[in-house]
Short mmCIF file of C-alpha atoms and ligand atoms in Angstrom, two decimals:
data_model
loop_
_atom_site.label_atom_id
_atom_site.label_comp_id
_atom_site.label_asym_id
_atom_site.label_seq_id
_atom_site.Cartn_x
_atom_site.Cartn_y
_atom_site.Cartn_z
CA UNK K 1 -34.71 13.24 -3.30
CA UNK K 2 -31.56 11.90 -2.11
CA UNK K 3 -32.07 8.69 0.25
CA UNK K 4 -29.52 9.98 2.37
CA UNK K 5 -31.04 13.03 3.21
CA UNK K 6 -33.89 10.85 4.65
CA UNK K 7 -30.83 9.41 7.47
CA UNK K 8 -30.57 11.65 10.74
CA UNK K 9 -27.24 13.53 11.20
CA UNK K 10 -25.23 12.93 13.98
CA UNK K 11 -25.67 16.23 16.38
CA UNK K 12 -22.21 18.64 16.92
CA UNK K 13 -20.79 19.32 19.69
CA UNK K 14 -17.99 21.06 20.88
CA UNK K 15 -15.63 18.63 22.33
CA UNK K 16 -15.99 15.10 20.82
CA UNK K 17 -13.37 12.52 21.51
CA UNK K 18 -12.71 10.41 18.71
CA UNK K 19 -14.18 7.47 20.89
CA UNK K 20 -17.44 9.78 21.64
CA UNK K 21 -18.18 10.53 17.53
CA UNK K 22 -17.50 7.12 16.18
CA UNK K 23 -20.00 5.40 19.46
CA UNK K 24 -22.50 8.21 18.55
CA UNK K 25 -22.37 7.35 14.65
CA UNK K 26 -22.86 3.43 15.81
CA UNK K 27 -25.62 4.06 17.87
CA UNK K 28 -27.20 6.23 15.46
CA UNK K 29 -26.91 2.99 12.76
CA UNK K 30 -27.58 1.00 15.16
CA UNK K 31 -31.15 2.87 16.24
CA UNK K 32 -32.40 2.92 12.59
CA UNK K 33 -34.55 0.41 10.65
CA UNK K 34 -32.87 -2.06 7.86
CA UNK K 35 -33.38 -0.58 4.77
CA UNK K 36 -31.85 2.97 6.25
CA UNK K 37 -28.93 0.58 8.20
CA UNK K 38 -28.19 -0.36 3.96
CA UNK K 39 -28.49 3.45 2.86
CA UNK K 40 -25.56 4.21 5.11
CA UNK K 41 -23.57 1.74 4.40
CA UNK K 42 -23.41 2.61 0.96
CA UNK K 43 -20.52 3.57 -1.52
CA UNK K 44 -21.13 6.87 -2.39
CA UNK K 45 -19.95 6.09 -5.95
CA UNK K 46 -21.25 9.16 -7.85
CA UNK K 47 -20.21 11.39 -5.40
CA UNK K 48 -16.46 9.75 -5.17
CA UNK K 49 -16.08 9.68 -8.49
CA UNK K 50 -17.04 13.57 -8.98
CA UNK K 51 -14.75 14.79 -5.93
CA UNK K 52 -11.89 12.52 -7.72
CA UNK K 53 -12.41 13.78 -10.99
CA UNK K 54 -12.62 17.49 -10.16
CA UNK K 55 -9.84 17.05 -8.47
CA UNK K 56 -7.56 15.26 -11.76
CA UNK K 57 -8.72 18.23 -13.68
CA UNK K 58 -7.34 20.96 -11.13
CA UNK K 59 -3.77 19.19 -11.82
CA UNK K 60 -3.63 21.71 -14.75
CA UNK K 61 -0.53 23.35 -14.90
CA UNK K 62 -2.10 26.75 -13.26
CA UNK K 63 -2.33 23.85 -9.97
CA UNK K 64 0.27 25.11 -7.35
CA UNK K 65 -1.12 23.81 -3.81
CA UNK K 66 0.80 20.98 -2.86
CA UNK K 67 3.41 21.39 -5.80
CA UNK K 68 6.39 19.13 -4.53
CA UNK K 69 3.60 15.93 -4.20
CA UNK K 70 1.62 16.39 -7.72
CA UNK K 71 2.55 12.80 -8.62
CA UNK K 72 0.87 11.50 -5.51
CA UNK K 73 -2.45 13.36 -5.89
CA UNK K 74 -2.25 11.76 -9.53
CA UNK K 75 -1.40 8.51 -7.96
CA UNK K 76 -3.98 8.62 -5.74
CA UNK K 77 -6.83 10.12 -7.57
CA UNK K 78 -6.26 7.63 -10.63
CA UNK K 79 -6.15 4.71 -8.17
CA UNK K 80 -9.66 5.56 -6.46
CA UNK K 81 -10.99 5.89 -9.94
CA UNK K 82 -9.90 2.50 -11.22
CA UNK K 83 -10.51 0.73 -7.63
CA UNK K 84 -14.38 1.87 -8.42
CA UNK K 85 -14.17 0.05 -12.19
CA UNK K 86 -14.04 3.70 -13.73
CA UNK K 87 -11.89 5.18 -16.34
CA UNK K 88 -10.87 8.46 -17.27
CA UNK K 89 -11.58 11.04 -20.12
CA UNK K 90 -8.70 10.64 -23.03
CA UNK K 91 -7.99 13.88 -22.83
CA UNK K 92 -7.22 13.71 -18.84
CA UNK K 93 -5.26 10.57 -19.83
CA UNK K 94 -3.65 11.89 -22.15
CA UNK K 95 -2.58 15.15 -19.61
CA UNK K 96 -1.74 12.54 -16.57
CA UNK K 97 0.68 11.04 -19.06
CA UNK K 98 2.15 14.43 -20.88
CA UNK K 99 2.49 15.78 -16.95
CA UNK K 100 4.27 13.04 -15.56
CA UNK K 101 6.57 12.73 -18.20
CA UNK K 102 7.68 16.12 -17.98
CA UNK K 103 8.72 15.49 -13.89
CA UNK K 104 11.06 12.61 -15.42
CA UNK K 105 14.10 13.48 -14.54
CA UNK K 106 16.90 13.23 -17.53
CA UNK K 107 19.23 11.19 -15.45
CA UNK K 108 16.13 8.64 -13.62
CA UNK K 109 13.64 8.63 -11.53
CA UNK K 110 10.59 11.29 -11.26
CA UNK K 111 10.55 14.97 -8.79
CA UNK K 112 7.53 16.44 -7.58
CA UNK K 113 6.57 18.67 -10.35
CA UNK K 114 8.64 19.21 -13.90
CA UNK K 115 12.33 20.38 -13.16
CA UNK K 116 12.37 19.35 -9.40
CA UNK K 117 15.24 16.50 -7.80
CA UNK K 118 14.01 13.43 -8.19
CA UNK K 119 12.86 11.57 -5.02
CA UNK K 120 11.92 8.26 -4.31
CA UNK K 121 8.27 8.54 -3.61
CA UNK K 122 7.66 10.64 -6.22
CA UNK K 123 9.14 7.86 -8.44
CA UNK K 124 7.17 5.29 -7.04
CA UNK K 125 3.60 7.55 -7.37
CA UNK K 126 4.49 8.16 -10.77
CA UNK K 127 5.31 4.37 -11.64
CA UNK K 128 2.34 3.67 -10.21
CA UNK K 129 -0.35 6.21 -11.68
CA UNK K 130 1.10 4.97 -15.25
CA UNK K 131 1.03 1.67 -14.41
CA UNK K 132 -2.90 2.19 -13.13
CA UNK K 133 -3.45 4.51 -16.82
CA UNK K 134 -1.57 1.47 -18.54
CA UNK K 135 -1.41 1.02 -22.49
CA UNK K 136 1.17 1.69 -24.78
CA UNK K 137 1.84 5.38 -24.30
CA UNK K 138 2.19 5.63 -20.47
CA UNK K 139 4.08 2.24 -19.85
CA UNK K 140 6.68 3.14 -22.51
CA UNK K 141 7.36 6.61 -21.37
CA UNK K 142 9.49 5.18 -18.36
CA UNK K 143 13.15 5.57 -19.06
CA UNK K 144 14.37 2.26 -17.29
CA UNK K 145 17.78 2.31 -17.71
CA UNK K 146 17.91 5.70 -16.27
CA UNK K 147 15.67 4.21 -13.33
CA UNK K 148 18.14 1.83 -12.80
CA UNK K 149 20.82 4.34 -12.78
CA UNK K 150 18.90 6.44 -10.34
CA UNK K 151 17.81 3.82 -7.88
CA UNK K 152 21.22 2.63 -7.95
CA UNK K 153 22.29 6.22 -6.76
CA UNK K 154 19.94 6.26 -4.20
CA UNK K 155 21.78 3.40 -2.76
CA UNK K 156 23.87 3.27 0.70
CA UNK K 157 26.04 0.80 1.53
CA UNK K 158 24.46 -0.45 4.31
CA UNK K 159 21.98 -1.67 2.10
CA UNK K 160 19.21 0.99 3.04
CA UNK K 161 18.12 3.69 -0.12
CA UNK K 162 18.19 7.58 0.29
CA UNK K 163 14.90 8.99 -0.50
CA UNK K 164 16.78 11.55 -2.74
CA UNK K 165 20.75 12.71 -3.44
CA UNK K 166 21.72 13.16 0.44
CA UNK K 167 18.45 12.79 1.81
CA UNK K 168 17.11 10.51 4.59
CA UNK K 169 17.77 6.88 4.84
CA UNK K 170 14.38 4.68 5.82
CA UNK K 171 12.47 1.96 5.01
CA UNK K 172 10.34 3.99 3.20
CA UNK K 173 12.94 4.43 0.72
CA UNK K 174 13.76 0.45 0.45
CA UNK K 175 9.94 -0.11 -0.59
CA UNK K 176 9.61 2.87 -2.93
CA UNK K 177 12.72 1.56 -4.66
CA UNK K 178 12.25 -2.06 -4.25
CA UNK K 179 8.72 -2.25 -5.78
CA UNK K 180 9.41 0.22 -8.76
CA UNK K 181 12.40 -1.90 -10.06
CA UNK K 182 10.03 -4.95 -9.59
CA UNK K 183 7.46 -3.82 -11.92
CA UNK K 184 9.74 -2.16 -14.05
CA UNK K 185 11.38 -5.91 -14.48
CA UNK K 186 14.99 -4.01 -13.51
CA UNK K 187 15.64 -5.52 -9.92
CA UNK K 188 18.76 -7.38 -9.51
CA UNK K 189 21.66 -8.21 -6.67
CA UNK K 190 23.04 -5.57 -6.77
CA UNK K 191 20.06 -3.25 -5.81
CA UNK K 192 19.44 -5.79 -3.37
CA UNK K 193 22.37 -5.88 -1.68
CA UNK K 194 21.95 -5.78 2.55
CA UNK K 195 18.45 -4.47 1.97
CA UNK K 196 17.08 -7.53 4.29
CA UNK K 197 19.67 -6.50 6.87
CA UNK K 198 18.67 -3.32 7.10
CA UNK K 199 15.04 -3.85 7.21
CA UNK K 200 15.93 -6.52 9.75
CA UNK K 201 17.64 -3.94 11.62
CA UNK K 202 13.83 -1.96 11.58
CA UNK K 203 12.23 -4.65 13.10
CA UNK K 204 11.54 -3.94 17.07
CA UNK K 205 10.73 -5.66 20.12
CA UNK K 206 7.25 -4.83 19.46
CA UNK K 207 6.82 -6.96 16.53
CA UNK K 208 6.13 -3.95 13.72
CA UNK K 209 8.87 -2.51 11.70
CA UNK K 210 10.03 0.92 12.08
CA UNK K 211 10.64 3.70 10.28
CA UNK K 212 14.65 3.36 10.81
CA UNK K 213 16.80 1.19 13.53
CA UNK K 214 15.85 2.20 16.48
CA UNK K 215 12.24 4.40 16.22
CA UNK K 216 8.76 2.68 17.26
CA UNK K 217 6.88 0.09 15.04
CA UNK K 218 4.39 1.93 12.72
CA UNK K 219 2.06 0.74 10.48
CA UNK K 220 2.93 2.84 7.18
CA UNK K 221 6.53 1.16 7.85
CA UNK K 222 5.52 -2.35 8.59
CA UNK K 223 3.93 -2.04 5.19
CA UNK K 224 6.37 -1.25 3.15
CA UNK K 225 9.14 -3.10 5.30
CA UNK K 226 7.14 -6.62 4.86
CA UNK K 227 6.53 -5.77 1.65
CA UNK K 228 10.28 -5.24 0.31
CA UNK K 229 11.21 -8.39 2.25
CA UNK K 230 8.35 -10.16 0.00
CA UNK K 231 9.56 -8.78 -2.59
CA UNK K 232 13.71 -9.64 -2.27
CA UNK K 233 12.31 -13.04 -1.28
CA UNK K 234 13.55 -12.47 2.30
CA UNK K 235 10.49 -12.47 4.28
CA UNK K 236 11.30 -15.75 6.31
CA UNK K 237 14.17 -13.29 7.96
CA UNK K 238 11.68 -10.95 9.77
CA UNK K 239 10.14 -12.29 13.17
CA UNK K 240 6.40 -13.60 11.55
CA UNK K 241 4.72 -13.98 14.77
CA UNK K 242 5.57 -11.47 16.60
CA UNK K 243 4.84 -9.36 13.65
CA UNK K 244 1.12 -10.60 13.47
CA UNK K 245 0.90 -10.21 17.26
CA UNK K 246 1.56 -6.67 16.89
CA UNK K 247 -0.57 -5.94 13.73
CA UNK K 248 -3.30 -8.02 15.61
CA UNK K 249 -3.43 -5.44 18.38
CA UNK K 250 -3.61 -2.27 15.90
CA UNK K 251 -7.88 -2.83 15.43
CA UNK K 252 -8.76 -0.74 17.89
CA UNK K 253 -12.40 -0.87 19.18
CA UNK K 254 -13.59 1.90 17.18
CA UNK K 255 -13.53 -1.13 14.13
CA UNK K 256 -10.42 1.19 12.63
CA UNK K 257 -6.83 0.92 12.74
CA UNK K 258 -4.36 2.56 14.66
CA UNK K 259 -0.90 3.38 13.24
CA UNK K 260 0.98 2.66 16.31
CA UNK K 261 0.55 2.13 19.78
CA UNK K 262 -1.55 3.87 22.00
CA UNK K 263 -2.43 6.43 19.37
CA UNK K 264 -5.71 6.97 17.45
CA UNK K 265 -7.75 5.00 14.56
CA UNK K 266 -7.23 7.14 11.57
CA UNK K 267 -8.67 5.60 8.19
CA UNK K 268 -5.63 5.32 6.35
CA UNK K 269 -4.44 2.63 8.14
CA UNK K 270 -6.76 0.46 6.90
CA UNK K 271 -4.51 0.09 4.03
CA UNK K 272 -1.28 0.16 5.94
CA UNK K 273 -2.52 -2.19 8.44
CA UNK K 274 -5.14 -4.09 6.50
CA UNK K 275 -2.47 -5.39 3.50
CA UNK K 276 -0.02 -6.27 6.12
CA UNK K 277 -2.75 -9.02 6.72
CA UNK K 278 -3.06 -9.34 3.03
CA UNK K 279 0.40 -10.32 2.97
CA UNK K 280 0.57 -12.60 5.93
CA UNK K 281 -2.66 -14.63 4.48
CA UNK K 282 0.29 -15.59 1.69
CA UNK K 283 2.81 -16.35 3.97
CA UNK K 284 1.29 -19.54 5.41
CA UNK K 285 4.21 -21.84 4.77
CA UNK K 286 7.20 -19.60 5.96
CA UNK K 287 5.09 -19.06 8.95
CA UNK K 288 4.27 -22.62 9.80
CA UNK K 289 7.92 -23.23 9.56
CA UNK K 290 8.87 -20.53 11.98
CA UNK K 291 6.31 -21.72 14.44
CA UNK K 292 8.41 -25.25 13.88
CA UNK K 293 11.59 -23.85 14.65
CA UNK K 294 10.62 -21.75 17.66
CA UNK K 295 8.41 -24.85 18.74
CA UNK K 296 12.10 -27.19 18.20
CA UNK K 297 13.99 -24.49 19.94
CA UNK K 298 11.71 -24.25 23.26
CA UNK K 299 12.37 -21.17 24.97
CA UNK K 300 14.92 -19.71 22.34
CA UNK K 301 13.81 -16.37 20.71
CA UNK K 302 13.11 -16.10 17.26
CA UNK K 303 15.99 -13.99 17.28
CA UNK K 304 18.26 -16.44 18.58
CA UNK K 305 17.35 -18.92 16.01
CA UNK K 306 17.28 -16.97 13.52
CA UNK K 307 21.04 -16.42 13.97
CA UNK K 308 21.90 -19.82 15.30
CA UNK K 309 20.27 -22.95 13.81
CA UNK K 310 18.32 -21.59 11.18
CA UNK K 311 20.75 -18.72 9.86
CA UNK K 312 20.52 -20.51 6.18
CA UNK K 313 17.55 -18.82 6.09
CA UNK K 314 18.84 -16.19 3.07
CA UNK K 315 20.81 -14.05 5.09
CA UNK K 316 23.27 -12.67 2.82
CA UNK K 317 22.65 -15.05 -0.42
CA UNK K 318 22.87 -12.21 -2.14
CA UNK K 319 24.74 -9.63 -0.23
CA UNK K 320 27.97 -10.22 -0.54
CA UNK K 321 30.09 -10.80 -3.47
CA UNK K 322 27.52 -9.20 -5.81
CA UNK K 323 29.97 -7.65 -8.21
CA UNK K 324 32.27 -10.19 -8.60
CA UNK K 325 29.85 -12.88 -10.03
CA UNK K 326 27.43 -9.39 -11.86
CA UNK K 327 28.66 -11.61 -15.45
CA UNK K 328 28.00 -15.14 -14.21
CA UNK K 329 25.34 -17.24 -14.53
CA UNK K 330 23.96 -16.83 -11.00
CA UNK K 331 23.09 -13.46 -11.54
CA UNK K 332 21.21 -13.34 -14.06
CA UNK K 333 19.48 -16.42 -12.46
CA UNK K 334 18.57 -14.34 -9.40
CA UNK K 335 17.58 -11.38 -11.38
CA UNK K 336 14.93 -13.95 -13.48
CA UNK K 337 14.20 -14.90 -10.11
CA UNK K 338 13.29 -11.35 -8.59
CA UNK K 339 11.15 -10.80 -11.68
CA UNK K 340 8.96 -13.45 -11.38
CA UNK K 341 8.62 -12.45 -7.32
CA UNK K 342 5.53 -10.15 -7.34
CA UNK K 343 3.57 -12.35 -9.79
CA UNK K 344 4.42 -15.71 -8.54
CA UNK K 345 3.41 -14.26 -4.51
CA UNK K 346 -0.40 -13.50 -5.80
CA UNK K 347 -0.60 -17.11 -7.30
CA UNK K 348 -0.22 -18.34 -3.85
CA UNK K 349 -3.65 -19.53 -2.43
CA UNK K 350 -4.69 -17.52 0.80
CA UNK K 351 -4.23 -20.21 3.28
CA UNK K 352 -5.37 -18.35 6.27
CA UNK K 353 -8.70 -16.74 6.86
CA UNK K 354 -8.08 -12.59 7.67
CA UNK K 355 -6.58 -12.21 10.98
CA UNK K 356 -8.57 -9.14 11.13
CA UNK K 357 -12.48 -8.08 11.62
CA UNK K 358 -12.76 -7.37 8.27
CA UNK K 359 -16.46 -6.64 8.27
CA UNK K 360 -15.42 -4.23 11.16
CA UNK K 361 -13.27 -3.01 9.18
CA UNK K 362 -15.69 -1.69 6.34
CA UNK K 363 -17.70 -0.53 8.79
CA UNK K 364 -15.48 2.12 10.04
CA UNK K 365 -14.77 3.28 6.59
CA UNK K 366 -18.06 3.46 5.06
CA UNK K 367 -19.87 5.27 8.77
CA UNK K 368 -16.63 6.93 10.03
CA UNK K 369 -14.14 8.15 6.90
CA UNK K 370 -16.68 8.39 3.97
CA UNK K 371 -17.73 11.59 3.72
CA UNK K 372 -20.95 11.84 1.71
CA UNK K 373 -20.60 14.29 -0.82
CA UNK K 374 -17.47 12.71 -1.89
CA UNK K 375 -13.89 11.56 -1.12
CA UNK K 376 -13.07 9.94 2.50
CA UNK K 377 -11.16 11.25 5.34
CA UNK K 378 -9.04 10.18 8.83
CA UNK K 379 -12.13 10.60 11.10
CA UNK K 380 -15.18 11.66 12.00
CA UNK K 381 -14.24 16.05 12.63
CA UNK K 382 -11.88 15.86 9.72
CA UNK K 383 -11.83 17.13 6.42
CA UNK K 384 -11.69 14.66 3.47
CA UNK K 385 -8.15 14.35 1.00
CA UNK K 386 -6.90 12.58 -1.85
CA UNK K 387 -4.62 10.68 0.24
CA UNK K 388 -7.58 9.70 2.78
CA UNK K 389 -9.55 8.68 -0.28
CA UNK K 390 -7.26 6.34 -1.97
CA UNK K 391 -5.68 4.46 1.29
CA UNK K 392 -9.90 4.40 2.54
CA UNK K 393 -10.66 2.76 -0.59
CA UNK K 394 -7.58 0.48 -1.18
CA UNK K 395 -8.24 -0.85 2.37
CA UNK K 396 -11.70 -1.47 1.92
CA UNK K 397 -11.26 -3.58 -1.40
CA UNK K 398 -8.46 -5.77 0.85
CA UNK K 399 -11.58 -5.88 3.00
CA UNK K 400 -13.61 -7.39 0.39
CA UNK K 401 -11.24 -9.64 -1.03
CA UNK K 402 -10.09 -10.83 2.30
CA UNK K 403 -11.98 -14.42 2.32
CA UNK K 404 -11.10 -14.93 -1.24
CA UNK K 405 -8.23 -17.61 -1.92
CA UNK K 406 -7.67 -17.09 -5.18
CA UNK K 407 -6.81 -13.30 -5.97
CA UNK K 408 -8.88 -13.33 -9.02
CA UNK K 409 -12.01 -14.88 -8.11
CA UNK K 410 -14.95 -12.68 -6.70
CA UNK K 411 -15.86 -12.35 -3.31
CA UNK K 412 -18.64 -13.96 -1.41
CA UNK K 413 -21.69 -11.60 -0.48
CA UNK K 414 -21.29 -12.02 3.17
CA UNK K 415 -17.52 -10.56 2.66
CA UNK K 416 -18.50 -7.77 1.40
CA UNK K 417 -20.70 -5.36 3.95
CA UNK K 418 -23.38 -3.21 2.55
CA UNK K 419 -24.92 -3.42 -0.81
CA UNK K 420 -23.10 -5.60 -3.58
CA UNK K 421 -22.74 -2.52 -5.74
CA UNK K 422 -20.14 -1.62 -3.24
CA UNK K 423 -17.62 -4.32 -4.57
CA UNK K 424 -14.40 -2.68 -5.65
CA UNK K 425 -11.40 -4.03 -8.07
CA UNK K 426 -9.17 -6.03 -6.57
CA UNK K 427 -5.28 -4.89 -5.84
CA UNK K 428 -2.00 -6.40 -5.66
CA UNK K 429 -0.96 -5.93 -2.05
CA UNK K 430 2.53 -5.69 -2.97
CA UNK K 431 1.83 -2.51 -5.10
CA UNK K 432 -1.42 -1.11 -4.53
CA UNK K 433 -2.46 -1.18 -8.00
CA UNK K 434 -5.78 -3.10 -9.20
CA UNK K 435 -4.74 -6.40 -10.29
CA UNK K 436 -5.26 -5.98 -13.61
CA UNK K 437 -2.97 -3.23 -14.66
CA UNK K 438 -0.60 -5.14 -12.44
CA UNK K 439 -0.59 -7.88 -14.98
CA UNK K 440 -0.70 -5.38 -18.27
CA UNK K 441 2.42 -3.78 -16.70
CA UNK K 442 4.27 -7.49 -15.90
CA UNK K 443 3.84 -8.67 -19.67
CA UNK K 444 4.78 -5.41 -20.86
CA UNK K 445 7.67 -5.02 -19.24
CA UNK K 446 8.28 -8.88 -18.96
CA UNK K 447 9.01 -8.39 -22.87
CA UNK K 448 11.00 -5.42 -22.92
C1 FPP W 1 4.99 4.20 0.19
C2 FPP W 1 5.07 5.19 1.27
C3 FPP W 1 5.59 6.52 0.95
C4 FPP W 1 4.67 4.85 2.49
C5 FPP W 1 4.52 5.73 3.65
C6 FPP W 1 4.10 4.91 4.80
C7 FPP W 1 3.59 5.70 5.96
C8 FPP W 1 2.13 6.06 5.99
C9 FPP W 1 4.39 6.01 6.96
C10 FPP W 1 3.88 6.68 8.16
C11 FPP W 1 4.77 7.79 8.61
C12 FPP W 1 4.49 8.20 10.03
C13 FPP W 1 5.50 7.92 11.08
C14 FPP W 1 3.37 8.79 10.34
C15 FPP W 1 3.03 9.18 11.73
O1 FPP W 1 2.31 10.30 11.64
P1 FPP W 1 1.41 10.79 12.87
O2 FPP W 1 2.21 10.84 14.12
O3 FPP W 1 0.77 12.05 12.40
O4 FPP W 1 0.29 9.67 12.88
P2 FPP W 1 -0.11 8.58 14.00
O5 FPP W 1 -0.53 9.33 15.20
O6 FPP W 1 -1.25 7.87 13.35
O7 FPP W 1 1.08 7.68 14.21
ZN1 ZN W 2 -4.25 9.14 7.91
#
């Protein structure tokens, strides 16, 4: 019999707040003896991995629902596959590879399905799902030059990236951009150019970054906005503390994360939210040096240092100019340097602790957002996805790995809650692919 039938159910009702479902599924854990508290809290691997893989084989080409995102559901169902250690049939590898392939676009970057515009995200779900298949075959099957042709056209000159030809401008579009021509080895000034200003120009009074100038912090943007600034080697730019005074605030009591203020927990945050922390843990040094400064400055605002005494900070090292000295030696210096960027960030030793409850944290994903017969979803009332799944997952294994600092070494037990047989891979928190096809794909296209 399955143990879990053995666990009571929590009762339905017609009108549950949020707050009302996730305190009844507490209590209920709460009420039960030891060895049932461990059944709960357990990974539903089997189940996971058969909701995930059903749902790689309906990616056939008869698979229509969701046709303008099929890069994503591969993205995210080969992700929650390798974050559980699994791998894949040859012949579905071989598919996710033939499929993906066929949505490059002949002039760069990848569309939804085969034949459609190419778009940013879609580019960077692709890059990524190969990048998680790795080998040979799939890593070699990105065009790069035409990448760099594309992202190139996706550029505006105010330094922020369309998400397609004449689409919307946001920072969004900076990461998606920003982390593909990282891996892909391809980033360089000119790509570059005024991206910090513009994801400076995200960053609100709140402390999060938004999704463009002027719109309310969010957590799916602070991501990716902290993030690109890692990755341009611009981070010292942003305001660091008032950034992790606003992230601090988005655990709400329910153990989850919010998005944004004053709205509700929703699983998928605890990626968005969670590797914001995983970043900051790296960040030690800038952040101990802005402390310094605003401690120097008294009651001056990060702001007004960051435009007055301490404006050698990077600002504009290499924005302007960038075509002029594209055949000089400094070029090609910065582009070795923007290589090495993702790579050379997860050598750093985690400094700081979490600044997060991350055994909280796993709690609301494995009682709230796992759904037991596979696949994980927002909340408690909601129906499971692919998307759910693989930002419920990637969150949790940031979880796990959160005391750890060294990026390759295993956790301790007491990070990890529940049985050990729920440890997952770990990721790079840049990317949000497991750390080891993050290296395969550096060497490979290190050399190339
Ligand atoms: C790499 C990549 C494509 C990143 C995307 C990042 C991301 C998740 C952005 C969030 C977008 C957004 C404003 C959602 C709010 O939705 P809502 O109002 O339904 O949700 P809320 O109530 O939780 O804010
Ligand atoms: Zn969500």
């Amino acid at each position: 019999m399955d143990p879990i039938s053995s666990i009571p159910t929590v009762t339905q009702r017609e009108q549950w707040t949020v707050e009302e479902m996730v305190s009844e599924i507490y209590q209920l854990f709460s009420s039960v003896p030891h060895h049932a508290q461990t059944i709960m809290l357990e990974l539903r691997r089997d189940q996971h991995i058969e909701f995930l893989t059903r749902g790689l084989r309906q990616l056939g080409p008869s698979f229509r629902v969701l046709d303008a995102n099929r890069p994503w559901l591969c993205y995210w169902i080969l992700h929650s596959i390798a974050l559980l250690g699994e791998s894949i049939f040859s012949d579905l590898e071989n598919n996710s590879i033939d499929f993906l392939n066929r949505c490059q676009d002949p002039d760069g970057g990848y569309g939804g399905g085969p034949g459609q515009l190419p778009h940013l995200a879609t580019t960077y779900a692709a890059v990524n799902a190969l990048m998680t298949l790795g080998g040979q075959k799939a890593l070699s099957s990105i065009n790069r030059d035409k990448m760099r042709t594309f992202l190139l056209r996706m550029k505006d000159p105010s330094g922020g990236f369309r998400m397609h030809d004449g689409g919307e401008m946001d920072v969004r579009a900076c990461y998606t951009a920003i982390s593909v021509a990282s891996v892909l080895n391809i980033l360089d000034p000119e790509l570059v150019e005024n991206v910090g200003n513009y994801i400076l120009s995200c960053q609100t009074y709140e402390g999060g970054i938004a999704g463009e100038p002027g719109s309310e912090a969010h957590g799916g943007y602070t991501f990716c906005g902290l993030a690109t600034m890692i990755l341009i080697n611009e981070s010292q730019r942003l305001d660091l503390r008032s950034l992790i005074d606003w992230v601090a605030f988005r655990q709400g009591v329910e153990c989850g994360f919010q998005g944004r203020a004053n709205k509700l927990v929703d699983g998928c945050y605890s990626f968005w939210q969670g590797a914001v922390f995983a970043l900051i843990q790296r960040l030690n040094s800038i952040i101990v040096e802005q402390l310094r400064a605003l401690d120097v400055g008294g009651s001056l605002s990060w702001r007004s240092i960051c435009t007055g005494a301490a404006s050698n900070l990077s600002e504009g090292e290499c924005g302007s100019d960038v075509k002029s000295y594209q055949t000089d030696e400094r070029f090609h210096a910065k582009q070795k340097e923007f290589s090495d960027i993702g790579l050379n960030f997860i050598k750093i030793p985690a400094e700081l602790g979490p600044l997060f409850h991350s055994v909280a944290l796993q709690q609301y994903i494995l009682l709230c957002s796992q759904v037991q017969d596979g696949g994980f979803r927002d909340k408690p009332g909601k129906h499971r996805d692919y998307y759910h799944t693989c930002y419920c997952l990637s969150g949790l294994a940031v979880c796990q790995y959160s005391w750890c600092k060294d990026a390759d070494s295993p956790p301790l037990p007491k990070a990890v809650l529940g049985p050990h047989s729920n440890l997952l891979e770990p990721i790079h928190p840049l990317f949000n692919v497991v750390l080891h096809r993050y290296y395969e794909a550096h060497n490979f296209f290190m050399g190339s």
